[in-house]
């Protein structure tokens, strides 16, 4: 499809389309929900030793920002508890760390990545408890 | 940039590039890790009443597959515990459900989406416990 044809196609769909590396605008619902298909999901929740210390929280967030450079990470999200507050919602943690890996092997490489080891060395004194959920595609 | 110029650019980067709606191949590390930036992350873990029942597990997974049609979901991952097994890893749940929303408002719409209410009606008898982690971008 040449550029002109593609423009016409995009126009005919009536959807905003950004032809970038991310290009989410063009994806159908099926394509969008397929983004995480077969990925290895690694989700970590941190409880700080000083849960009310904004300084410690910012130190951990800064450490996680540096950690996003680990080479096998596909996508990362550094989070804090949302405002949602129902009985089933766990919101006692201070910081969350969601990683998407292509597969289990990439997650294993990440565990021993020097950038990860440096993060643990620099930041592990900040947390009291960490809980990890690793999940793979349900079949 | 016309098609020919783009081909040359792609070729010069030496990376496999798929110019599709997802187009992850072309994204730099920064673009890739930026995919989840500012998203609302909703992660649910299910413990079944009959944790060893493959039938109940498959019923829940099928229900979640239908639930991916809820209109405000950007991306979804239906998971089971990975093989990883360290002290900090919680792997006693049977099924996980990770959703990416554009923002808090979209997550609120999802909560009362008829497709979601139907899922709860059809599947809630299957689980004994559910734990939810909602997180938003750390600032």
PDB file of C-alpha atoms in Angstrom:
ATOM      1  CA  UNK A   1       0.000   0.000   0.000  1.00  0.00           C
ATOM      2  CA  UNK A   2       1.560   3.350  -0.995  1.00  0.00           C
ATOM      3  CA  UNK A   3       1.328   6.445   1.163  1.00  0.00           C
ATOM      4  CA  UNK A   4      -1.634   7.882  -0.675  1.00  0.00           C
ATOM      5  CA  UNK A   5      -3.597   4.627  -0.470  1.00  0.00           C
ATOM      6  CA  UNK A   6      -2.825   4.340   3.206  1.00  0.00           C
ATOM      7  CA  UNK A   7      -4.022   7.895   3.821  1.00  0.00           C
ATOM      8  CA  UNK A   8      -7.265   7.056   2.069  1.00  0.00           C
ATOM      9  CA  UNK A   9      -7.631   3.860   4.075  1.00  0.00           C
ATOM     10  CA  UNK A  10      -7.001   5.702   7.320  1.00  0.00           C
ATOM     11  CA  UNK A  11      -9.450   8.386   6.319  1.00  0.00           C
ATOM     12  CA  UNK A  12     -12.107   5.798   5.473  1.00  0.00           C
ATOM     13  CA  UNK A  13     -11.896   4.295   8.952  1.00  0.00           C
ATOM     14  CA  UNK A  14     -12.724   7.638  10.522  1.00  0.00           C
ATOM     15  CA  UNK A  15     -10.275   7.019  13.369  1.00  0.00           C
ATOM     16  CA  UNK A  16      -7.354   9.144  14.485  1.00  0.00           C
ATOM     17  CA  UNK A  17      -4.220   7.344  13.389  1.00  0.00           C
ATOM     18  CA  UNK A  18      -0.631   8.075  14.347  1.00  0.00           C
ATOM     19  CA  UNK A  19       1.823   6.087  12.236  1.00  0.00           C
ATOM     20  CA  UNK A  20       4.483   6.033  14.943  1.00  0.00           C
ATOM     21  CA  UNK A  21       6.293   3.211  16.646  1.00  0.00           C
ATOM     22  CA  UNK A  22       3.480   3.063  19.186  1.00  0.00           C
ATOM     23  CA  UNK A  23       0.633   3.801  16.783  1.00  0.00           C
ATOM     24  CA  UNK A  24      -2.079   2.724  19.202  1.00  0.00           C
ATOM     25  CA  UNK A  25      -4.640   4.898  17.460  1.00  0.00           C
ATOM     26  CA  UNK A  26      -4.898   2.541  14.499  1.00  0.00           C
ATOM     27  CA  UNK A  27      -5.274  -0.671  16.453  1.00  0.00           C
ATOM     28  CA  UNK A  28      -8.616  -2.421  16.555  1.00  0.00           C
ATOM     29  CA  UNK A  29      -9.895  -3.619  19.915  1.00  0.00           C
ATOM     30  CA  UNK A  30      -8.584  -7.104  19.132  1.00  0.00           C
ATOM     31  CA  UNK A  31      -5.128  -5.746  18.316  1.00  0.00           C
ATOM     32  CA  UNK A  32      -5.078  -3.583  21.420  1.00  0.00           C
ATOM     33  CA  UNK A  33      -6.084  -6.338  23.802  1.00  0.00           C
ATOM     34  CA  UNK A  34      -3.602  -8.614  21.997  1.00  0.00           C
ATOM     35  CA  UNK A  35      -0.708  -6.341  23.070  1.00  0.00           C
ATOM     36  CA  UNK A  36      -0.193  -8.284  26.284  1.00  0.00           C
ATOM     37  CA  UNK A  37      -0.937 -11.717  24.821  1.00  0.00           C
ATOM     38  CA  UNK A  38       1.670 -14.335  25.714  1.00  0.00           C
ATOM     39  CA  UNK A  39       3.706 -11.795  27.685  1.00  0.00           C
ATOM     40  CA  UNK A  40       5.361 -12.519  31.019  1.00  0.00           C
ATOM     41  CA  UNK A  41       3.864 -10.111  33.589  1.00  0.00           C
ATOM     42  CA  UNK A  42       6.006  -9.200  36.616  1.00  0.00           C
ATOM     43  CA  UNK A  43       4.243  -7.007  39.188  1.00  0.00           C
ATOM     44  CA  UNK A  44       5.993  -5.923  42.381  1.00  0.00           C
ATOM     45  CA  UNK A  45       4.485  -4.080  45.362  1.00  0.00           C
ATOM     46  CA  UNK A  46       6.705  -2.269  47.862  1.00  0.00           C
ATOM     47  CA  UNK A  47       5.929  -1.433  51.479  1.00  0.00           C
ATOM     48  CA  UNK A  48       8.447   1.116  52.755  1.00  0.00           C
ATOM     49  CA  UNK A  49      10.168   0.977  56.149  1.00  0.00           C
ATOM     50  CA  UNK A  50       9.075   4.603  56.515  1.00  0.00           C
ATOM     51  CA  UNK A  51       5.692   4.551  54.780  1.00  0.00           C
ATOM     52  CA  UNK A  52       5.058   8.249  55.422  1.00  0.00           C
ATOM     53  CA  UNK A  53       8.443   9.432  54.158  1.00  0.00           C
ATOM     54  CA  UNK A  54       7.998  11.266  50.864  1.00  0.00           C
ATOM     55  CA  UNK A  55      11.794  11.379  50.606  1.00  0.00           C
ATOM     56  CA  UNK A  56      12.135   7.592  50.780  1.00  0.00           C
ATOM     57  CA  UNK A  57       9.268   7.143  48.329  1.00  0.00           C
ATOM     58  CA  UNK A  58      10.915   9.509  45.858  1.00  0.00           C
ATOM     59  CA  UNK A  59      14.244   7.695  46.271  1.00  0.00           C
ATOM     60  CA  UNK A  60      12.572   4.402  45.392  1.00  0.00           C
ATOM     61  CA  UNK A  61      10.738   5.933  42.414  1.00  0.00           C
ATOM     62  CA  UNK A  62      14.015   7.442  41.154  1.00  0.00           C
ATOM     63  CA  UNK A  63      15.700   4.047  41.524  1.00  0.00           C
ATOM     64  CA  UNK A  64      12.920   2.379  39.534  1.00  0.00           C
ATOM     65  CA  UNK A  65      13.225   5.042  36.835  1.00  0.00           C
ATOM     66  CA  UNK A  66      16.914   4.132  36.465  1.00  0.00           C
ATOM     67  CA  UNK A  67      15.939   0.443  36.465  1.00  0.00           C
ATOM     68  CA  UNK A  68      13.738   0.900  33.374  1.00  0.00           C
ATOM     69  CA  UNK A  69      17.029   0.852  31.408  1.00  0.00           C
ATOM     70  CA  UNK A  70      17.393  -2.901  32.037  1.00  0.00           C
ATOM     71  CA  UNK A  71      17.624  -4.241  28.519  1.00  0.00           C
ATOM     72  CA  UNK A  72      15.042  -7.028  28.454  1.00  0.00           C
ATOM     73  CA  UNK A  73      12.139  -4.889  29.769  1.00  0.00           C
ATOM     74  CA  UNK A  74       9.476  -4.353  27.094  1.00  0.00           C
ATOM     75  CA  UNK A  75       7.218  -1.989  29.066  1.00  0.00           C
ATOM     76  CA  UNK A  76       7.266  -0.586  32.584  1.00  0.00           C
ATOM     77  CA  UNK A  77       4.849   1.259  34.877  1.00  0.00           C
ATOM     78  CA  UNK A  78       5.872   2.870  38.159  1.00  0.00           C
ATOM     79  CA  UNK A  79       2.741   3.278  40.231  1.00  0.00           C
ATOM     80  CA  UNK A  80       1.201   4.415  43.463  1.00  0.00           C
ATOM     81  CA  UNK A  81      -2.202   3.307  44.812  1.00  0.00           C
ATOM     82  CA  UNK A  82      -5.104   4.790  42.843  1.00  0.00           C
ATOM     83  CA  UNK A  83      -7.892   6.691  44.580  1.00  0.00           C
ATOM     84  CA  UNK A  84     -10.223   3.689  44.181  1.00  0.00           C
ATOM     85  CA  UNK A  85     -11.118   2.272  47.581  1.00  0.00           C
ATOM     86  CA  UNK A  86     -13.319  -0.809  47.819  1.00  0.00           C
ATOM     87  CA  UNK A  87     -13.081  -3.703  50.239  1.00  0.00           C
ATOM     88  CA  UNK A  88     -11.296  -5.969  47.749  1.00  0.00           C
ATOM     89  CA  UNK A  89      -8.662  -3.375  46.839  1.00  0.00           C
ATOM     90  CA  UNK A  90      -5.235  -3.699  48.454  1.00  0.00           C
ATOM     91  CA  UNK A  91      -3.893  -0.174  48.776  1.00  0.00           C
ATOM     92  CA  UNK A  92      -1.563  -0.332  51.766  1.00  0.00           C
ATOM     93  CA  UNK A  93       1.596  -0.491  49.628  1.00  0.00           C
ATOM     94  CA  UNK A  94       3.460   2.683  48.715  1.00  0.00           C
ATOM     95  CA  UNK A  95       4.934   1.956  45.276  1.00  0.00           C
ATOM     96  CA  UNK A  96       4.198  -0.568  42.509  1.00  0.00           C
ATOM     97  CA  UNK A  97       6.391  -1.731  39.628  1.00  0.00           C
ATOM     98  CA  UNK A  98       4.785  -3.453  36.647  1.00  0.00           C
ATOM     99  CA  UNK A  99       7.005  -4.977  33.977  1.00  0.00           C
ATOM    100  CA  UNK A 100       6.114  -6.665  30.716  1.00  0.00           C
ATOM    101  CA  UNK A 101       8.636  -9.152  29.356  1.00  0.00           C
ATOM    102  CA  UNK A 102       8.531 -10.988  26.060  1.00  0.00           C
ATOM    103  CA  UNK A 103       8.923 -14.307  27.873  1.00  0.00           C
ATOM    104  CA  UNK A 104      10.208 -16.084  30.973  1.00  0.00           C
ATOM    105  CA  UNK A 105      13.787 -16.139  29.643  1.00  0.00           C
ATOM    106  CA  UNK A 106      13.855 -12.344  29.367  1.00  0.00           C
ATOM    107  CA  UNK A 107      12.592 -12.067  32.941  1.00  0.00           C
ATOM    108  CA  UNK A 108      15.400 -14.368  34.088  1.00  0.00           C
ATOM    109  CA  UNK A 109      17.970 -12.189  32.311  1.00  0.00           C
ATOM    110  CA  UNK A 110      16.489  -9.143  34.076  1.00  0.00           C
ATOM    111  CA  UNK A 111      16.908 -10.758  37.497  1.00  0.00           C
ATOM    112  CA  UNK A 112      20.690 -10.857  37.066  1.00  0.00           C
ATOM    113  CA  UNK A 113      21.045  -7.705  34.929  1.00  0.00           C
ATOM    114  CA  UNK A 114      23.759  -5.490  36.527  1.00  0.00           C
ATOM    115  CA  UNK A 115      21.278  -2.564  36.410  1.00  0.00           C
ATOM    116  CA  UNK A 116      18.862  -4.632  38.519  1.00  0.00           C
ATOM    117  CA  UNK A 117      21.553  -5.716  40.971  1.00  0.00           C
ATOM    118  CA  UNK A 118      22.643  -2.083  41.357  1.00  0.00           C
ATOM    119  CA  UNK A 119      19.022  -1.066  42.033  1.00  0.00           C
ATOM    120  CA  UNK A 120      18.750  -3.684  44.795  1.00  0.00           C
ATOM    121  CA  UNK A 121      22.050  -2.511  46.299  1.00  0.00           C
ATOM    122  CA  UNK A 122      20.977   1.135  46.242  1.00  0.00           C
ATOM    123  CA  UNK A 123      17.325   0.836  47.219  1.00  0.00           C
ATOM    124  CA  UNK A 124      16.623  -2.360  49.180  1.00  0.00           C
ATOM    125  CA  UNK A 125      17.236  -0.586  52.477  1.00  0.00           C
ATOM    126  CA  UNK A 126      14.133   1.492  51.742  1.00  0.00           C
ATOM    127  CA  UNK A 127      11.546  -1.273  51.852  1.00  0.00           C
ATOM    128  CA  UNK A 128      10.270  -3.491  54.620  1.00  0.00           C
ATOM    129  CA  UNK A 129       8.225  -5.871  52.487  1.00  0.00           C
ATOM    130  CA  UNK A 130       7.941  -6.713  48.835  1.00  0.00           C
ATOM    131  CA  UNK A 131       5.319  -8.938  47.181  1.00  0.00           C
ATOM    132  CA  UNK A 132       5.766 -10.184  43.622  1.00  0.00           C
ATOM    133  CA  UNK A 133       3.170 -11.616  41.244  1.00  0.00           C
ATOM    134  CA  UNK A 134       4.595 -13.318  38.130  1.00  0.00           C
ATOM    135  CA  UNK A 135       2.007 -14.473  35.620  1.00  0.00           C
ATOM    136  CA  UNK A 136       1.999 -16.047  32.191  1.00  0.00           C
ATOM    137  CA  UNK A 137      -0.713 -16.414  29.570  1.00  0.00           C
ATOM    138  CA  UNK A 138      -3.600 -18.650  30.682  1.00  0.00           C
ATOM    139  CA  UNK A 139      -4.254 -21.444  28.184  1.00  0.00           C
TER     140      UNK A 139
ATOM    141  CA  UNK B   1       8.344  10.823   4.628  1.00  0.00           C
ATOM    142  CA  UNK B   2       7.239   8.781   1.586  1.00  0.00           C
ATOM    143  CA  UNK B   3       7.183   5.002   1.543  1.00  0.00           C
ATOM    144  CA  UNK B   4      10.570   4.663  -0.125  1.00  0.00           C
ATOM    145  CA  UNK B   5      12.247   7.036   2.330  1.00  0.00           C
ATOM    146  CA  UNK B   6      10.686   5.183   5.225  1.00  0.00           C
ATOM    147  CA  UNK B   7      11.946   1.862   3.891  1.00  0.00           C
ATOM    148  CA  UNK B   8      15.440   3.310   3.680  1.00  0.00           C
ATOM    149  CA  UNK B   9      15.189   4.685   7.197  1.00  0.00           C
ATOM    150  CA  UNK B  10      14.004   1.343   8.519  1.00  0.00           C
ATOM    151  CA  UNK B  11      16.768  -0.427   6.668  1.00  0.00           C
ATOM    152  CA  UNK B  12      19.383   1.940   8.077  1.00  0.00           C
ATOM    153  CA  UNK B  13      18.347   1.164  11.655  1.00  0.00           C
ATOM    154  CA  UNK B  14      19.003  -2.527  11.105  1.00  0.00           C
ATOM    155  CA  UNK B  15      15.923  -3.468  13.163  1.00  0.00           C
ATOM    156  CA  UNK B  16      12.955  -5.580  12.154  1.00  0.00           C
ATOM    157  CA  UNK B  17      10.063  -3.202  11.708  1.00  0.00           C
ATOM    158  CA  UNK B  18       6.398  -3.996  11.261  1.00  0.00           C
ATOM    159  CA  UNK B  19       4.435  -0.910  10.246  1.00  0.00           C
ATOM    160  CA  UNK B  20       1.217  -2.177  11.788  1.00  0.00           C
ATOM    161  CA  UNK B  21      -1.150  -0.711  14.350  1.00  0.00           C
ATOM    162  CA  UNK B  22       0.999  -2.230  17.077  1.00  0.00           C
ATOM    163  CA  UNK B  23       4.349  -1.654  15.370  1.00  0.00           C
ATOM    164  CA  UNK B  24       6.379  -2.547  18.451  1.00  0.00           C
ATOM    165  CA  UNK B  25       9.393  -3.490  16.360  1.00  0.00           C
ATOM    166  CA  UNK B  26      10.177   0.119  15.479  1.00  0.00           C
ATOM    167  CA  UNK B  27       9.854   1.540  18.983  1.00  0.00           C
ATOM    168  CA  UNK B  28      12.968   2.662  20.801  1.00  0.00           C
ATOM    169  CA  UNK B  29      13.427   1.543  24.384  1.00  0.00           C
ATOM    170  CA  UNK B  30      12.054   4.884  25.560  1.00  0.00           C
ATOM    171  CA  UNK B  31       8.963   4.513  23.388  1.00  0.00           C
ATOM    172  CA  UNK B  32       8.432   0.940  24.517  1.00  0.00           C
ATOM    173  CA  UNK B  33       8.697   1.675  28.216  1.00  0.00           C
ATOM    174  CA  UNK B  34       6.493   4.738  27.635  1.00  0.00           C
ATOM    175  CA  UNK B  35       3.607   2.491  26.503  1.00  0.00           C
ATOM    176  CA  UNK B  36       2.259   2.208  30.035  1.00  0.00           C
ATOM    177  CA  UNK B  37       3.053   5.775  31.089  1.00  0.00           C
ATOM    178  CA  UNK B  38       0.135   7.544  32.767  1.00  0.00           C
ATOM    179  CA  UNK B  39      -2.079   4.491  32.376  1.00  0.00           C
ATOM    180  CA  UNK B  40      -4.460   3.231  35.054  1.00  0.00           C
ATOM    181  CA  UNK B  41      -3.375  -0.313  35.967  1.00  0.00           C
ATOM    182  CA  UNK B  42      -6.037  -2.676  37.340  1.00  0.00           C
ATOM    183  CA  UNK B  43      -4.722  -6.089  38.425  1.00  0.00           C
ATOM    184  CA  UNK B  44      -7.017  -8.701  39.912  1.00  0.00           C
ATOM    185  CA  UNK B  45      -6.051 -12.042  41.468  1.00  0.00           C
ATOM    186  CA  UNK B  46      -8.604 -14.828  41.883  1.00  0.00           C
ATOM    187  CA  UNK B  47      -8.550 -17.680  44.376  1.00  0.00           C
ATOM    188  CA  UNK B  48     -11.114 -20.308  43.354  1.00  0.00           C
ATOM    189  CA  UNK B  49     -13.516 -22.080  45.719  1.00  0.00           C
ATOM    190  CA  UNK B  50     -12.286 -25.290  44.100  1.00  0.00           C
ATOM    191  CA  UNK B  51      -8.620 -24.459  43.484  1.00  0.00           C
ATOM    192  CA  UNK B  52      -7.865 -27.846  41.935  1.00  0.00           C
ATOM    193  CA  UNK B  53     -10.821 -27.831  39.553  1.00  0.00           C
ATOM    194  CA  UNK B  54      -9.568 -27.409  35.998  1.00  0.00           C
ATOM    195  CA  UNK B  55     -13.191 -27.065  34.924  1.00  0.00           C
ATOM    196  CA  UNK B  56     -13.830 -24.096  37.217  1.00  0.00           C
ATOM    197  CA  UNK B  57     -10.551 -22.500  36.166  1.00  0.00           C
ATOM    198  CA  UNK B  58     -11.461 -22.832  32.496  1.00  0.00           C
ATOM    199  CA  UNK B  59     -14.930 -21.395  33.186  1.00  0.00           C
ATOM    200  CA  UNK B  60     -13.336 -18.338  34.791  1.00  0.00           C
ATOM    201  CA  UNK B  61     -10.819 -17.944  31.953  1.00  0.00           C
ATOM    202  CA  UNK B  62     -13.638 -18.195  29.384  1.00  0.00           C
ATOM    203  CA  UNK B  63     -15.584 -15.567  31.318  1.00  0.00           C
ATOM    204  CA  UNK B  64     -12.587 -13.238  31.331  1.00  0.00           C
ATOM    205  CA  UNK B  65     -12.120 -13.760  27.597  1.00  0.00           C
ATOM    206  CA  UNK B  66     -15.692 -12.562  27.072  1.00  0.00           C
ATOM    207  CA  UNK B  67     -15.016  -9.671  29.450  1.00  0.00           C
ATOM    208  CA  UNK B  68     -12.171  -8.369  27.229  1.00  0.00           C
ATOM    209  CA  UNK B  69     -14.974  -6.941  25.036  1.00  0.00           C
ATOM    210  CA  UNK B  70     -15.734  -4.261  27.642  1.00  0.00           C
ATOM    211  CA  UNK B  71     -15.315  -1.101  25.666  1.00  0.00           C
ATOM    212  CA  UNK B  72     -12.960   0.996  27.788  1.00  0.00           C
ATOM    213  CA  UNK B  73     -10.266  -1.699  28.161  1.00  0.00           C
ATOM    214  CA  UNK B  74      -7.064  -0.737  26.320  1.00  0.00           C
ATOM    215  CA  UNK B  75      -5.130  -3.962  26.947  1.00  0.00           C
ATOM    216  CA  UNK B  76      -5.810  -7.168  28.859  1.00  0.00           C
ATOM    217  CA  UNK B  77      -3.818 -10.173  30.063  1.00  0.00           C
ATOM    218  CA  UNK B  78      -5.395 -13.320  31.468  1.00  0.00           C
ATOM    219  CA  UNK B  79      -2.751 -15.097  33.496  1.00  0.00           C
ATOM    220  CA  UNK B  80      -1.853 -18.015  35.694  1.00  0.00           C
ATOM    221  CA  UNK B  81       1.106 -18.136  38.106  1.00  0.00           C
ATOM    222  CA  UNK B  82       4.444 -18.390  36.313  1.00  0.00           C
ATOM    223  CA  UNK B  83       6.931 -21.137  37.136  1.00  0.00           C
ATOM    224  CA  UNK B  84       9.092 -18.664  39.084  1.00  0.00           C
ATOM    225  CA  UNK B  85       9.121 -19.568  42.762  1.00  0.00           C
ATOM    226  CA  UNK B  86      11.007 -17.377  45.227  1.00  0.00           C
ATOM    227  CA  UNK B  87      10.065 -16.451  48.784  1.00  0.00           C
ATOM    228  CA  UNK B  88       8.695 -13.037  47.781  1.00  0.00           C
ATOM    229  CA  UNK B  89       6.517 -14.419  44.983  1.00  0.00           C
ATOM    230  CA  UNK B  90       2.801 -14.858  45.712  1.00  0.00           C
ATOM    231  CA  UNK B  91       1.677 -17.792  43.605  1.00  0.00           C
ATOM    232  CA  UNK B  92      -1.250 -19.259  45.545  1.00  0.00           C
ATOM    233  CA  UNK B  93      -3.881 -17.649  43.299  1.00  0.00           C
ATOM    234  CA  UNK B  94      -5.280 -19.555  40.331  1.00  0.00           C
ATOM    235  CA  UNK B  95      -6.043 -16.839  37.753  1.00  0.00           C
ATOM    236  CA  UNK B  96      -4.923 -13.227  37.239  1.00  0.00           C
ATOM    237  CA  UNK B  97      -6.523 -10.444  35.222  1.00  0.00           C
ATOM    238  CA  UNK B  98      -4.461  -7.416  34.239  1.00  0.00           C
ATOM    239  CA  UNK B  99      -6.153  -4.462  32.580  1.00  0.00           C
ATOM    240  CA  UNK B 100      -4.706  -1.256  31.214  1.00  0.00           C
ATOM    241  CA  UNK B 101      -7.046   1.737  31.086  1.00  0.00           C
ATOM    242  CA  UNK B 102      -6.376   5.148  29.624  1.00  0.00           C
ATOM    243  CA  UNK B 103      -7.384   6.776  32.908  1.00  0.00           C
ATOM    244  CA  UNK B 104      -9.410   6.486  36.092  1.00  0.00           C
ATOM    245  CA  UNK B 105     -12.624   7.553  34.346  1.00  0.00           C
ATOM    246  CA  UNK B 106     -12.373   4.658  31.870  1.00  0.00           C
ATOM    247  CA  UNK B 107     -11.875   2.259  34.762  1.00  0.00           C
ATOM    248  CA  UNK B 108     -15.017   3.619  36.419  1.00  0.00           C
ATOM    249  CA  UNK B 109     -16.992   3.092  33.214  1.00  0.00           C
ATOM    250  CA  UNK B 110     -15.714  -0.504  33.107  1.00  0.00           C
ATOM    251  CA  UNK B 111     -16.971  -1.191  36.645  1.00  0.00           C
ATOM    252  CA  UNK B 112     -20.564  -0.598  35.568  1.00  0.00           C
ATOM    253  CA  UNK B 113     -20.246  -1.842  31.973  1.00  0.00           C
ATOM    254  CA  UNK B 114     -23.068  -4.380  31.331  1.00  0.00           C
ATOM    255  CA  UNK B 115     -20.433  -6.843  30.054  1.00  0.00           C
ATOM    256  CA  UNK B 116     -18.666  -6.583  33.420  1.00  0.00           C
ATOM    257  CA  UNK B 117     -21.882  -6.960  35.410  1.00  0.00           C
ATOM    258  CA  UNK B 118     -22.765 -10.045  33.338  1.00  0.00           C
ATOM    259  CA  UNK B 119     -19.302 -11.511  34.032  1.00  0.00           C
ATOM    260  CA  UNK B 120     -19.807 -11.042  37.791  1.00  0.00           C
ATOM    261  CA  UNK B 121     -23.249 -12.626  37.574  1.00  0.00           C
ATOM    262  CA  UNK B 122     -21.952 -15.613  35.602  1.00  0.00           C
ATOM    263  CA  UNK B 123     -18.611 -16.200  37.314  1.00  0.00           C
ATOM    264  CA  UNK B 124     -18.571 -14.831  40.879  1.00  0.00           C
ATOM    265  CA  UNK B 125     -19.737 -18.158  42.276  1.00  0.00           C
ATOM    266  CA  UNK B 126     -16.416 -19.622  41.128  1.00  0.00           C
ATOM    267  CA  UNK B 127     -14.110 -17.636  43.392  1.00  0.00           C
ATOM    268  CA  UNK B 128     -13.610 -17.578  47.139  1.00  0.00           C
ATOM    269  CA  UNK B 129     -11.326 -14.542  47.298  1.00  0.00           C
ATOM    270  CA  UNK B 130     -10.327 -11.729  45.005  1.00  0.00           C
ATOM    271  CA  UNK B 131      -7.585  -9.159  45.580  1.00  0.00           C
ATOM    272  CA  UNK B 132      -7.348  -6.031  43.431  1.00  0.00           C
ATOM    273  CA  UNK B 133      -4.420  -3.652  42.970  1.00  0.00           C
ATOM    274  CA  UNK B 134      -5.269  -0.350  41.240  1.00  0.00           C
ATOM    275  CA  UNK B 135      -2.305   1.873  40.502  1.00  0.00           C
ATOM    276  CA  UNK B 136      -1.677   5.157  38.759  1.00  0.00           C
ATOM    277  CA  UNK B 137       1.499   6.798  37.513  1.00  0.00           C
ATOM    278  CA  UNK B 138       3.909   7.749  40.290  1.00  0.00           C
ATOM    279  CA  UNK B 139       4.905  11.412  40.116  1.00  0.00           C
TER     280      UNK B 139
END
